[in-house]
XYZ file of C-alpha atoms in Angstrom:
232
model
C 137.802 38.150 103.548
C 140.580 35.854 102.528
C 139.455 34.503 99.574
C 138.950 37.993 97.664
C 142.322 38.572 98.429
C 143.643 35.833 96.876
C 141.462 36.840 94.221
C 142.921 40.490 93.863
C 146.320 39.213 94.401
C 145.740 36.996 91.708
C 144.343 39.927 89.350
C 147.422 41.901 90.559
C 150.030 39.374 89.631
C 148.910 38.393 86.117
C 146.713 41.067 84.705
C 143.530 41.709 83.855
C 141.564 41.232 80.324
C 137.949 42.750 80.097
C 135.295 43.201 77.926
C 132.248 45.320 77.871
C 128.818 44.640 76.026
C 126.428 47.749 76.401
C 123.221 49.192 74.610
C 122.613 52.669 74.482
C 119.802 55.172 73.956
C 120.447 58.937 73.196
C 119.901 61.585 70.368
C 121.331 61.852 66.556
C 121.258 64.658 64.891
C 121.801 66.703 61.166
C 124.332 69.588 60.499
C 124.116 71.034 57.364
C 122.278 73.137 54.724
C 118.969 72.895 56.106
C 120.797 73.374 60.046
C 123.819 75.740 59.107
C 124.913 74.741 62.813
C 123.703 72.341 65.248
C 119.978 73.068 66.539
C 118.645 71.361 69.869
C 115.864 71.161 68.591
C 116.277 68.380 65.559
C 117.514 65.809 67.801
C 115.558 62.556 67.584
C 116.207 59.490 69.218
C 118.391 57.007 68.657
C 119.473 53.693 69.897
C 123.504 52.087 69.734
C 124.782 48.872 70.682
C 128.568 48.030 71.336
C 131.070 46.119 72.182
C 134.206 47.246 73.932
C 137.899 45.458 74.647
C 140.371 46.844 76.492
C 144.189 46.930 74.510
C 145.961 48.861 78.028
C 145.107 50.263 81.473
C 144.758 53.637 78.527
C 143.217 52.353 75.832
C 140.122 50.721 74.479
C 138.632 49.391 71.062
C 134.698 50.140 70.107
C 132.913 48.365 67.873
C 129.545 50.104 67.064
C 126.294 49.896 65.679
C 124.156 53.205 65.536
C 120.446 53.675 64.152
C 118.454 56.949 64.578
C 115.698 59.291 62.559
C 117.042 62.727 61.148
C 114.658 65.592 60.995
C 115.514 69.838 59.417
C 113.400 72.497 58.400
C 114.242 75.339 56.520
C 111.692 77.150 57.898
C 113.234 77.105 62.049
C 116.056 78.340 60.567
C 116.971 82.727 61.988
C 119.213 85.102 61.007
C 119.473 88.493 62.772
C 117.570 89.609 65.914
C 115.297 86.244 65.113
C 114.252 86.568 61.816
C 113.989 85.040 58.686
C 116.920 83.896 56.753
C 115.769 84.786 53.339
C 117.333 81.855 51.133
C 115.756 79.028 54.076
C 112.292 80.865 53.866
C 112.953 81.202 49.896
C 113.505 77.168 49.450
C 112.035 76.140 52.296
C 112.657 72.300 52.307
C 112.686 70.086 55.324
C 114.061 66.811 55.477
C 113.217 63.238 56.882
C 114.898 60.434 57.204
C 117.052 58.439 59.085
C 120.683 56.611 59.484
C 122.103 53.239 60.156
C 125.820 53.291 60.837
C 128.733 50.956 62.022
C 131.574 52.247 63.275
C 134.961 51.209 64.903
C 136.596 53.923 67.856
C 140.081 54.466 69.303
C 138.768 55.771 73.370
C 141.305 57.050 74.788
C 140.948 56.158 79.123
C 142.047 59.165 81.724
C 141.900 57.785 84.608
C 142.983 53.616 84.770
C 139.500 52.548 85.478
C 139.770 49.314 86.233
C 142.321 49.982 89.541
C 141.846 48.080 92.507
C 143.217 51.025 94.524
C 139.867 52.980 94.442
C 136.782 52.301 95.819
C 134.626 54.431 93.074
C 135.593 53.417 89.346
C 135.121 56.395 87.179
C 137.022 58.073 84.017
C 136.089 60.696 81.619
C 137.662 59.230 78.339
C 138.170 61.018 74.075
C 137.559 58.816 70.708
C 138.205 59.165 67.465
C 136.897 56.342 64.460
C 136.037 55.596 61.723
C 132.745 54.541 59.955
C 130.479 53.702 57.389
C 126.750 54.757 57.838
C 123.561 54.389 55.322
C 120.230 57.029 55.406
C 117.525 56.689 53.852
C 116.390 60.426 53.471
C 113.290 62.320 51.577
C 113.413 66.475 51.099
C 110.078 68.372 50.081
C 110.090 71.873 49.006
C 107.543 73.902 50.162
C 108.574 77.525 49.219
C 108.964 79.634 46.539
C 111.808 77.502 45.081
C 110.025 74.400 43.710
C 110.989 71.196 42.672
C 110.731 67.664 42.915
C 110.122 65.798 45.903
C 113.830 64.176 46.227
C 114.006 60.853 47.766
C 117.446 59.120 48.493
C 119.341 56.449 50.363
C 123.046 58.055 50.912
C 125.827 55.419 51.437
C 129.129 57.021 52.884
C 131.726 57.035 55.367
C 132.058 59.355 58.624
C 134.921 60.275 60.949
C 133.528 60.260 64.874
C 135.392 62.147 67.551
C 134.119 63.617 70.750
C 134.257 62.611 74.295
C 132.580 60.641 77.073
C 132.503 59.254 81.110
C 132.061 55.531 82.544
C 131.352 54.819 86.089
C 130.969 51.940 87.759
C 127.408 50.915 89.223
C 129.097 47.169 90.288
C 131.807 44.611 89.750
C 130.168 44.164 86.564
C 127.756 47.211 85.493
C 128.906 50.488 84.467
C 127.121 53.874 82.710
C 127.802 55.653 80.462
C 127.419 59.572 79.058
C 128.949 59.970 75.434
C 128.688 62.867 73.016
C 130.409 62.712 69.507
C 129.918 64.455 66.373
C 130.616 62.651 62.599
C 132.094 64.367 60.014
C 130.445 63.159 56.660
C 132.471 62.724 53.388
C 129.331 63.686 51.377
C 126.819 66.739 50.643
C 123.612 64.177 49.724
C 122.493 63.428 53.605
C 120.178 66.735 52.973
C 119.553 66.365 49.194
C 120.075 69.796 48.626
C 123.495 69.587 46.526
C 121.240 68.110 43.870
C 119.611 71.302 43.261
C 120.677 74.569 41.128
C 123.723 76.597 42.693
C 121.032 78.861 43.658
C 119.860 77.110 46.522
C 122.652 74.421 46.710
C 126.575 74.814 48.184
C 127.992 71.572 46.673
C 131.269 72.869 49.026
C 129.746 72.364 52.203
C 129.909 68.603 53.678
C 127.295 67.639 56.037
C 127.388 66.202 59.650
C 125.976 64.713 61.859
C 125.860 63.685 65.563
C 124.917 61.809 68.349
C 124.835 62.015 72.116
C 123.104 59.624 74.735
C 123.476 57.073 77.775
C 124.216 53.693 77.560
C 124.917 50.542 80.912
C 127.257 47.640 80.240
C 128.097 44.182 81.534
C 131.753 43.840 81.754
C 133.531 40.205 81.718
C 136.625 39.652 82.991
C 139.341 37.320 82.162
C 142.541 36.394 84.416
C 145.437 36.248 82.281
C 147.947 33.476 83.785
C 151.655 33.415 83.232
C 153.448 31.320 81.424
C 155.181 27.990 82.720
C 158.438 27.995 81.194
C 160.698 24.544 81.757
C 162.229 24.533 85.034
C 160.322 27.043 86.080
C 158.730 24.469 88.926
């Protein structure tokens, strides 16, 4: 008991550095001309790995890599009374591909996650950042509108933003949940903008979304005070 008390006294007195290494599993989905709004049915498997480093009690920085599949189909887009949308039915394009992302985000934790005053470590957080992505995609046109199959590897930038939750399972292990949107600075994720203006809207940039759960391990480092001359 005394040993534990000494540890927490030193932690409070000298400060504590924390960092996390984790893995996550979730779903990736696309929003664009083949899916004008978020559709749960477009979700496909995705995996992420990340490293977090605390800057202060409230702020952490996170670097991450993300990989997942992209799917969308014009024929699944519905209009009024769940009826077909004329343009989408005319085009009848479907998208298949994958996406790989490297990103950095700043997270704001609403509670002091590593506070020694609470028995259960828990905090919601919000995040925003910047990411680069590469997306090899293929689009096939099967409707009245006929065009050759389009294959392309899109490389671009995106702005990730979203919210999450962290829960401490033990001293070192954490459970997380996160949802976020990425605004992509391109309209090429679906290969539609390469077509004529009858079937393409070149003024509407694409989005993609990630949501999932994660498990991470916390590394602790105690910051010792500097010893100045004459203090001994």
